Tab-separated table of C-alpha atoms in Angstrom:
chain	number	residue	atom	x	y	z
A	335	MET	CA	23.255	-3.217	-5.622
A	336	SER	CA	22.949	-1.608	-2.172
A	337	GLN	CA	19.491	-0.128	-2.533
A	338	MET	CA	18.120	-3.235	-4.244
A	339	SER	CA	19.844	-6.040	-2.372
A	340	SER	CA	17.380	-6.238	0.522
A	341	MET	CA	14.395	-6.840	-1.703
A	342	GLU	CA	10.961	-6.353	-0.164
A	343	LYS	CA	9.188	-9.486	0.962
A	344	THR	CA	5.622	-9.128	-0.290
A	345	ALA	CA	2.688	-11.115	0.936
A	346	GLU	CA	3.860	-14.712	1.051
A	347	PRO	CA	2.381	-15.509	4.461
A	348	THR	CA	1.876	-18.979	5.845
A	349	VAL	CA	-1.471	-20.085	7.182
A	350	LEU	CA	-1.200	-20.531	10.915
A	351	THR	CA	-1.849	-24.130	11.932
A	352	ALA	CA	-2.044	-25.893	15.262
A	353	SER	CA	1.609	-26.875	15.023
A	354	LYS	CA	2.541	-23.290	14.184
A	355	LEU	CA	0.771	-22.006	17.249
A	356	ALA	CA	2.239	-24.565	19.629
A	357	PRO	CA	5.514	-23.798	21.470
A	358	SER	CA	8.314	-24.597	19.057
A	359	THR	CA	11.516	-26.421	19.780
A	360	LEU	CA	13.230	-23.073	19.393
A	361	ALA	CA	11.072	-21.516	22.091
A	362	GLN	CA	12.082	-24.249	24.534
A	363	SER	CA	15.761	-23.752	23.947
A	364	ALA	CA	17.820	-22.550	26.892
A	365	SER	CA	19.816	-20.400	24.455
A	366	LEU	CA	16.965	-17.910	24.112
A	367	ASN	CA	17.203	-14.578	25.874
A	368	LEU	CA	14.557	-13.423	28.332
A	369	ALA	CA	12.531	-11.498	25.762
A	370	GLU	CA	12.482	-14.494	23.419
A	371	ARG	CA	11.430	-16.834	26.205
A	372	LEU	CA	8.570	-14.530	27.240
A	373	ALA	CA	7.400	-13.735	23.698
A	374	ARG	CA	4.524	-15.527	22.043
A	375	PRO	CA	6.181	-18.473	20.253
A	376	GLU	CA	4.826	-17.702	16.796
A	377	LEU	CA	6.466	-14.260	16.851
A	378	LEU	CA	9.921	-15.818	16.909
A	379	ASP	CA	9.441	-16.952	13.319
A	380	LEU	CA	7.720	-13.792	12.119
A	381	THR	CA	9.504	-11.724	9.465
A	382	PRO	CA	8.633	-8.045	9.987
A	383	TYR	CA	7.475	-5.906	7.100
A	384	GLN	CA	10.414	-4.490	5.195
A	385	SER	CA	9.370	-0.894	4.694
A	386	ALA	CA	11.318	1.408	2.406
A	387	ARG	CA	12.961	3.081	5.385
A	388	ARG	CA	13.953	-0.236	6.949
A	389	LEU	CA	15.522	-1.347	3.692
A	390	GLY	CA	17.313	1.969	3.323
A	391	GLY	CA	19.591	2.559	0.375
A	392	ARG	CA	22.049	5.049	-1.030
A	393	GLY	CA	21.312	7.512	-3.789
A	394	ASP	CA	20.037	10.899	-4.832
A	395	ILE	CA	16.668	9.935	-6.338
A	396	TRP	CA	14.361	8.090	-3.947
A	397	ILE	CA	11.447	6.465	-5.746
A	398	ASN	CA	11.016	3.320	-3.643
A	399	ALA	CA	8.178	4.263	-1.258
A	400	ASN	CA	5.440	5.814	-3.443
A	401	GLU	CA	5.916	9.103	-1.624
A	402	SER	CA	4.935	12.440	-3.091
A	403	PRO	CA	7.806	14.742	-4.084
A	404	PHE	CA	5.760	17.756	-2.944
A	405	ASN	CA	5.903	19.358	0.501
A	406	ASN	CA	2.717	21.322	1.069
A	407	VAL	CA	2.616	21.949	4.809
A	408	ASP	CA	2.294	25.579	5.874
A	409	THR	CA	3.654	25.407	9.409
A	410	ALA	CA	2.894	29.075	10.001
A	411	ALA	CA	-0.826	28.374	9.568
A	412	LEU	CA	-0.915	25.636	12.210
A	413	ASP	CA	-2.410	26.281	15.651
A	414	LEU	CA	-0.224	24.333	18.067
A	415	SER	CA	-1.064	26.366	21.156
A	416	LYS	CA	-2.795	23.453	22.917
A	417	LEU	CA	-0.016	20.857	22.876
A	418	ASN	CA	-0.212	20.688	26.670
A	419	ARG	CA	-3.664	19.068	26.323
A	420	TYR	CA	-4.628	15.656	24.981
A	421	PRO	CA	-6.302	15.812	21.569
A	422	GLU	CA	-9.789	14.585	20.731
A	423	CYS	CA	-9.945	10.862	19.976
A	424	GLN	CA	-11.681	11.703	16.689
A	425	PRO	CA	-11.084	15.420	16.017
A	426	PRO	CA	-14.446	16.819	14.829
A	427	GLN	CA	-12.907	19.273	12.361
A	428	LEU	CA	-10.829	16.533	10.752
A	429	ILE	CA	-13.733	14.090	10.504
A	430	SER	CA	-15.959	16.823	9.071
A	431	ALA	CA	-13.304	17.792	6.529
A	432	TYR	CA	-12.855	14.214	5.356
A	433	SER	CA	-16.617	13.718	5.233
A	434	GLU	CA	-16.976	16.708	2.933
A	435	TYR	CA	-14.093	15.531	0.755
A	436	SER	CA	-15.143	11.876	0.499
A	437	GLY	CA	-18.902	12.310	0.370
A	438	VAL	CA	-19.235	9.801	3.222
A	439	SER	CA	-21.211	10.786	6.333
A	440	ALA	CA	-19.163	11.608	9.417
A	441	SER	CA	-20.764	8.759	11.378
A	442	LYS	CA	-19.126	6.310	8.993
A	443	ILE	CA	-15.557	7.662	9.353
A	444	VAL	CA	-12.771	6.718	11.761
A	445	ALA	CA	-9.447	8.584	11.672
A	446	SER	CA	-6.348	6.490	12.382
A	447	ARG	CA	-2.555	6.528	12.300
A	448	GLY	CA	-2.427	5.843	8.608
A	449	ALA	CA	-4.306	2.998	6.939
A	450	ASP	CA	-1.876	0.609	8.666
A	451	GLU	CA	-3.512	1.197	12.042
A	452	ALA	CA	-6.936	0.675	10.484
A	453	ILE	CA	-5.801	-2.753	9.234
A	454	GLU	CA	-4.708	-3.707	12.746
A	455	LEU	CA	-7.891	-2.346	14.319
A	456	LEU	CA	-10.031	-4.504	12.040
A	457	ILE	CA	-8.030	-7.624	12.867
A	458	ARG	CA	-8.031	-6.936	16.603
A	459	ALA	CA	-11.728	-6.147	16.687
A	460	PHE	CA	-13.099	-8.979	14.560
A	461	CYS	CA	-10.640	-11.899	14.622
A	462	ILE	CA	-10.168	-14.321	17.511
A	463	PRO	CA	-6.447	-15.167	17.885
A	464	GLY	CA	-5.619	-18.776	17.116
A	465	VAL	CA	-9.108	-19.366	15.683
A	466	ASP	CA	-10.031	-16.918	12.923
A	467	SER	CA	-8.379	-15.963	9.650
A	468	ILE	CA	-8.206	-13.210	7.058
A	469	ALA	CA	-7.809	-13.547	3.294
A	470	CYS	CA	-5.776	-11.476	0.847
A	471	PHE	CA	-4.747	-11.767	-2.776
A	472	GLY	CA	-1.102	-11.506	-3.737
A	473	PRO	CA	1.183	-10.145	-4.787
A	474	THR	CA	-0.105	-7.283	-2.667
A	475	TYR	CA	0.632	-5.071	0.314
A	476	GLY	CA	2.400	-7.228	2.890
A	477	MET	CA	0.927	-5.650	6.022
A	478	TYR	CA	-2.407	-7.460	5.747
A	479	ALA	CA	-0.710	-10.798	6.366
A	480	ILE	CA	1.947	-9.516	8.759
A	481	SER	CA	-0.617	-7.728	10.943
A	482	ALA	CA	-2.687	-10.911	11.087
A	483	ASN	CA	0.336	-13.039	11.963
A	484	THR	CA	1.307	-10.528	14.646
A	485	PHE	CA	-2.072	-11.086	16.318
A	486	ASN	CA	-1.926	-14.880	15.902
A	487	VAL	CA	-4.649	-14.782	13.261
A	488	GLY	CA	-4.490	-17.133	10.289
A	489	VAL	CA	-3.976	-15.997	6.705
A	490	LYS	CA	-5.486	-17.433	3.559
A	491	ALA	CA	-2.823	-16.198	1.150
A	492	LEU	CA	-4.434	-16.458	-2.272
A	493	ASN	CA	-3.077	-15.519	-5.679
A	494	LEU	CA	-4.383	-12.934	-8.082
A	495	ASN	CA	-4.759	-14.340	-11.587
A	496	THR	CA	-2.217	-13.808	-14.365
A	497	GLU	CA	-3.703	-10.396	-15.126
A	498	TYR	CA	-3.732	-9.517	-11.412
A	499	GLY	CA	-7.492	-9.805	-11.082
A	500	LEU	CA	-9.518	-11.852	-8.616
A	501	PRO	CA	-9.374	-15.611	-9.271
A	502	THR	CA	-12.617	-17.191	-10.453
A	503	SER	CA	-12.827	-19.360	-7.330
A	504	TYR	CA	-12.297	-16.537	-4.816
A	505	ALA	CA	-15.668	-16.939	-3.066
A	506	GLU	CA	-14.910	-20.571	-2.255
A	507	ASP	CA	-11.232	-19.924	-1.544
A	508	VAL	CA	-11.896	-17.315	1.165
A	509	ARG	CA	-14.615	-19.332	2.883
A	510	GLY	CA	-14.331	-18.942	6.655
A	511	ALA	CA	-12.231	-15.780	6.580
A	512	LYS	CA	-13.698	-12.947	8.621
A	513	LEU	CA	-11.854	-10.196	6.743
A	514	VAL	CA	-11.107	-10.200	3.015
A	515	PHE	CA	-8.573	-7.565	1.938
A	516	ILE	CA	-8.520	-6.315	-1.652
A	517	CYS	CA	-6.046	-3.579	-2.551
A	518	ASN	CA	-7.445	-1.439	-5.380
A	519	PRO	CA	-5.386	-0.043	-7.058
A	520	ASN	CA	-3.136	-2.894	-6.044
A	521	ASN	CA	0.286	-2.272	-4.575
A	522	PRO	CA	2.814	-3.126	-6.001
A	523	THR	CA	1.342	-3.998	-9.398
A	524	GLY	CA	-0.607	-0.777	-9.949
A	525	THR	CA	-3.441	-2.774	-11.489
A	526	VAL	CA	-7.145	-2.201	-10.799
A	527	ILE	CA	-10.213	-4.388	-10.484
A	528	ASP	CA	-13.379	-3.025	-12.060
A	529	LYS	CA	-15.890	-1.543	-9.655
A	530	ALA	CA	-18.591	-3.960	-10.842
A	531	ILE	CA	-16.371	-6.944	-9.979
A	532	ILE	CA	-15.644	-5.492	-6.537
A	533	GLU	CA	-19.363	-5.099	-5.954
A	534	GLN	CA	-19.899	-8.718	-7.003
A	535	ALA	CA	-17.316	-9.780	-4.407
A	536	ILE	CA	-19.073	-7.756	-1.702
A	537	LYS	CA	-22.351	-9.462	-2.573
A	538	ALA	CA	-20.735	-12.910	-2.740
A	539	LEU	CA	-19.244	-12.615	0.772
A	540	PRO	CA	-22.107	-11.420	3.005
A	541	ASP	CA	-20.689	-13.089	6.132
A	542	ALA	CA	-17.279	-11.420	5.923
A	543	LEU	CA	-16.079	-7.840	5.983
A	544	VAL	CA	-14.739	-7.013	2.524
A	545	VAL	CA	-12.007	-4.428	3.047
A	546	ILE	CA	-11.099	-2.383	-0.028
A	547	ASP	CA	-7.786	-0.581	0.410
A	548	GLU	CA	-8.024	2.617	-1.631
A	549	ALA	CA	-4.705	4.173	-0.601
A	550	TYR	CA	-4.060	5.279	-4.200
A	551	ILE	CA	-7.641	6.031	-5.261
A	552	GLU	CA	-6.995	9.713	-5.958
A	553	PHE	CA	-5.035	8.601	-9.027
A	554	CYS	CA	-8.077	6.743	-10.423
A	555	PRO	CA	-11.137	8.001	-8.479
A	556	GLU	CA	-13.597	6.350	-10.848
A	557	TYR	CA	-12.722	2.978	-9.263
A	558	SER	CA	-13.726	3.973	-5.718
A	559	VAL	CA	-16.459	1.972	-4.017
A	560	ALA	CA	-16.977	4.420	-1.151
A	561	ASP	CA	-20.387	5.300	-2.584
A	562	LEU	CA	-21.487	1.685	-1.991
A	563	LEU	CA	-21.207	1.969	1.798
A	564	GLU	CA	-24.889	2.812	2.148
A	565	SER	CA	-25.839	-0.377	0.293
A	566	TYR	CA	-23.549	-2.983	1.852
A	567	PRO	CA	-23.048	-3.369	5.626
A	568	ASN	CA	-20.069	-5.701	5.052
A	569	LEU	CA	-18.051	-3.139	3.067
A	570	VAL	CA	-15.077	-1.317	4.616
A	571	VAL	CA	-12.935	1.192	2.695
A	572	LEU	CA	-9.441	2.261	3.753
A	573	ARG	CA	-8.003	5.638	2.762
A	574	THR	CA	-4.843	7.609	3.508
A	575	LEU	CA	-3.389	11.095	3.149
A	576	SER	CA	0.098	9.659	2.606
A	577	LYS	CA	0.042	9.459	-1.185
A	578	ALA	CA	-1.859	12.031	-3.231
A	579	PHE	CA	-2.062	14.463	-0.301
A	580	ALA	CA	1.722	14.264	0.285
A	581	LEU	CA	1.476	13.603	4.032
A	582	ALA	CA	3.312	10.296	4.409
A	583	GLY	CA	5.209	11.622	7.416
A	584	ALA	CA	2.065	12.770	9.209
A	585	ARG	CA	0.568	9.237	9.396
A	586	CYS	CA	-3.091	10.004	8.910
A	587	GLY	CA	-5.579	7.573	7.421
A	588	PHE	CA	-9.280	6.815	7.514
A	589	MET	CA	-11.561	3.816	7.778
A	590	LEU	CA	-14.937	4.202	6.096
A	591	ALA	CA	-17.597	1.741	7.257
A	592	ASN	CA	-21.176	1.481	8.434
A	593	GLU	CA	-21.984	2.659	11.944
A	594	ALA	CA	-22.142	-0.854	13.419
A	595	VAL	CA	-18.552	-1.555	12.346
A	596	VAL	CA	-17.420	1.878	13.528
A	597	GLU	CA	-18.962	1.270	16.955
A	598	ILE	CA	-16.939	-1.925	17.405
A	599	ILE	CA	-13.738	-0.254	16.166
A	600	MET	CA	-14.172	2.584	18.653
A	601	ARG	CA	-14.080	0.005	21.462
A	602	VAL	CA	-10.517	-1.021	20.639
A	603	ILE	CA	-8.934	2.133	19.218
A	604	ALA	CA	-6.248	3.929	21.230
A	605	PRO	CA	-7.410	6.875	23.371
A	606	TYR	CA	-5.595	9.493	21.271
A	607	PRO	CA	-4.890	8.073	17.794
A	608	VAL	CA	-4.569	11.429	16.025
A	609	PRO	CA	-1.949	13.807	17.498
A	610	LEU	CA	-2.926	17.475	17.462
A	611	PRO	CA	-0.270	18.550	14.900
A	612	VAL	CA	-1.379	15.719	12.594
A	613	SER	CA	-5.002	16.785	12.891
A	614	GLU	CA	-4.066	20.376	12.101
A	615	VAL	CA	-1.973	19.431	9.063
A	616	ALA	CA	-4.558	16.972	7.765
A	617	THR	CA	-7.460	19.402	8.145
A	618	GLN	CA	-5.436	22.032	6.297
A	619	ALA	CA	-4.770	19.535	3.472
A	620	LEU	CA	-8.499	18.744	3.211
A	621	SER	CA	-9.555	22.372	2.840
A	622	SER	CA	-10.947	23.429	-0.531
A	623	ALA	CA	-7.572	24.963	-1.404
A	624	GLY	CA	-5.747	21.846	-0.237
A	625	VAL	CA	-7.945	19.505	-2.285
A	626	ALA	CA	-7.539	21.703	-5.368
A	627	ARG	CA	-3.760	21.660	-4.916
A	628	MET	CA	-3.824	17.878	-4.513
A	629	LYS	CA	-5.659	17.472	-7.822
A	630	VAL	CA	-3.129	19.661	-9.615
A	631	GLN	CA	-0.259	17.654	-8.155
A	632	VAL	CA	-1.920	14.339	-9.050
A	633	ALA	CA	-2.206	15.563	-12.648
A	634	GLU	CA	1.485	16.500	-12.595
A	635	LEU	CA	2.498	13.116	-11.174
A	636	ASN	CA	0.372	11.315	-13.753
A	637	GLU	CA	2.093	13.331	-16.494
A	638	GLN	CA	5.561	12.454	-15.183
A	639	GLY	CA	4.446	8.848	-14.699
A	640	ALA	CA	3.310	8.634	-18.309
A	641	ARG	CA	6.722	9.860	-19.478
A	642	LEU	CA	8.542	7.382	-17.265
A	643	THR	CA	6.266	4.504	-18.279
A	644	ALA	CA	6.834	5.290	-21.959
A	645	ALA	CA	10.613	5.360	-21.472
A	646	ILE	CA	10.638	2.030	-19.637
A	647	SER	CA	8.324	0.469	-22.219
A	648	ALA	CA	10.589	1.612	-25.036
A	649	TYR	CA	13.594	0.162	-23.240
A	650	CYS	CA	11.842	-3.172	-22.749
A	651	SER	CA	10.720	-3.372	-26.381
A	652	LYS	CA	14.277	-2.687	-27.543
A	653	SER	CA	16.066	-4.974	-25.103
A	654	ASN	CA	13.828	-8.045	-25.186
A	655	SER	CA	12.970	-10.582	-27.828
A	656	SER	CA	9.494	-10.945	-29.317
A	657	ASP	CA	8.729	-13.922	-27.072
A	658	SER	CA	9.902	-12.129	-23.938
A	659	ARG	CA	7.695	-12.203	-20.857
A	660	ALA	CA	8.936	-8.775	-19.772
A	661	ARG	CA	6.192	-6.191	-19.536
A	662	VAL	CA	5.331	-2.816	-18.108
A	663	LEU	CA	2.004	-2.830	-16.273
A	664	LYS	CA	-0.436	0.012	-16.868
A	665	PRO	CA	-0.155	2.254	-13.813
A	666	ASN	CA	-3.189	3.404	-11.854
A	667	GLY	CA	-1.399	4.762	-8.789
A	668	ASN	CA	1.655	6.975	-8.398
A	669	TYR	CA	4.010	4.177	-9.452
A	670	VAL	CA	4.652	1.739	-12.272
A	671	LEU	CA	5.771	-1.881	-12.013
A	672	ALA	CA	8.026	-3.170	-14.763
A	673	GLU	CA	9.180	-6.744	-15.315
A	674	PHE	CA	12.602	-7.052	-16.959
A	675	ASP	CA	14.318	-10.061	-18.478
A	676	ASP	CA	17.587	-8.328	-17.552
A	677	VAL	CA	16.483	-7.197	-14.090
A	678	ALA	CA	19.984	-7.521	-12.580
A	679	LYS	CA	21.374	-5.229	-15.278
A	680	VAL	CA	18.622	-2.667	-14.702
A	681	ALA	CA	19.136	-2.804	-10.924
A	682	ALA	CA	22.865	-2.217	-11.373
A	683	LEU	CA	22.127	0.643	-13.776
A	684	LEU	CA	19.859	2.302	-11.231
A	685	GLN	CA	22.330	1.863	-8.408
A	686	GLY	CA	25.155	3.291	-10.481
A	687	SER	CA	23.028	6.329	-11.252
A	688	GLY	CA	21.999	6.977	-7.629
A	689	VAL	CA	18.394	5.830	-8.081
A	690	VAL	CA	16.721	3.997	-5.190
A	691	ALA	CA	13.791	1.934	-6.529
A	692	ARG	CA	11.942	-1.090	-5.132
A	693	ALA	CA	12.529	-4.761	-5.898
A	694	TYR	CA	10.884	-7.881	-4.484
A	695	LYS	CA	11.527	-11.364	-3.116
A	696	ASP	CA	8.103	-12.679	-4.125
A	697	PRO	CA	8.847	-15.305	-6.840
A	698	ARG	CA	6.146	-13.821	-9.065
A	699	LEU	CA	7.945	-10.479	-8.943
A	700	ALA	CA	11.515	-11.747	-9.113
A	701	LYS	CA	12.086	-9.816	-12.344
A	702	ALA	CA	10.127	-6.738	-11.304
A	703	ILE	CA	11.106	-3.265	-10.150
A	704	ARG	CA	8.620	-0.640	-8.972
A	705	PHE	CA	9.225	3.017	-9.765
A	706	SER	CA	7.385	5.759	-7.867
A	707	PHE	CA	6.363	8.818	-9.870
A	708	SER	CA	8.348	11.859	-8.892
A	709	SER	CA	9.238	15.412	-9.852
A	710	LYS	CA	9.957	16.589	-13.366
A	711	ALA	CA	13.663	16.784	-12.556
A	712	ASP	CA	13.767	13.195	-11.286
A	713	THR	CA	11.786	12.025	-14.298
A	714	GLU	CA	14.267	13.684	-16.654
A	715	VAL	CA	17.098	11.718	-15.086
A	716	LEU	CA	15.219	8.420	-15.361
A	717	VAL	CA	14.015	8.991	-18.907
A	718	ASN	CA	17.521	9.948	-20.046
A	719	LEU	CA	18.906	6.895	-18.268
A	720	PHE	CA	16.650	4.454	-20.113
A	721	GLU	CA	17.006	6.291	-23.422
A	722	SER	CA	20.785	6.118	-23.162
A	723	GLN	CA	20.552	2.356	-22.756
A	724	ARG	CA	18.316	2.095	-25.813
A	725	THR	CA	20.910	3.994	-27.832
A	726	GLU	CA	23.655	1.628	-26.699
A	727	GLN	CA	21.512	-1.383	-27.628
A	728	SER	CA	20.568	-0.059	-31.058
A	729	PRO	CA	21.912	-2.271	-33.879
A	730	GLU	CA	22.494	0.834	-35.970
A	731	THR	CA	24.677	2.271	-33.234
A	732	ASN	CA	26.583	-0.975	-32.761
A	733	ASN	CA	27.296	-1.220	-36.497
A	734	LYS	CA	28.845	2.213	-36.731
């Protein structure tokens, strides 16, 4: 199970306490090397985020990172004649293009190295190390907690409810947290929280920044809360071009927030966060032709995702008893999460067929595998794979 053995560790962070922050016995050990002795003690116990590329794998069909199967970059159309000069900190053409696309005024937009940098910028700018904390709701994207731990900021690691919605006590549970991260659609479950409920959370937490991660919003744009930025000064929205726009390798994301938040962020951002080639590629993707192409490709991915989801659902209904807890969650991003009673068998089946999918260490997802939507050709392989297993399991077939 080579591509599945190093299962991703999702957000299971520990809240930093005084004892956690103090020099550990390990840090005092003479067996540590120089780097370990000089490092901040809490980093010695930190488990880094296990990205798809860190986990690796072997196979022909890679559907473990929610990447787009499309490659849209027209290198011939790029103007790279000024690579001898530093780029603008916030390239005006790029900010203008994203403003037009998102409907958010340019003064409320910060471009960053993917949404990951925006997460770190928020923590660095608003959280005092060793004092403040963030809150997040799991299972969810692990970088909220890992980024906080990296900066010696505490984490209130709260659970989504059984339907992967906000718990009823969330307002009390997050009390004291300066940043509250809500991934919507949520990764890895693919579930969504209604816009009205998100707005209630923003209202209920006026003394915190409520950060809505909309990395996958192009797959369900009706759930976006970007239009609420004018009404709520504590709302921050994260976006990326990695998913629907097929630019995961370019590392370009955006933070949408009111001008007061943007002003603070601009005090801590790196001098040149957007390399010139990235700015060129991203601006090209955000052109009217690029946005139209994105929408066509999203429709295609949704179509392939529907086929894959149906095939997995049929497999689960055939392979599990009526009281089984296995289920296939309704997808709202470019991926579907399925929970299998026979997850080891499915993992072995995928490995044997050269399919690299994503599995998890989080106890709540111990039986789950996430499948990214891909090309029609990849979908054909996956659908045939699950249908062949259904045929083998059929009582009629076994009785022949």
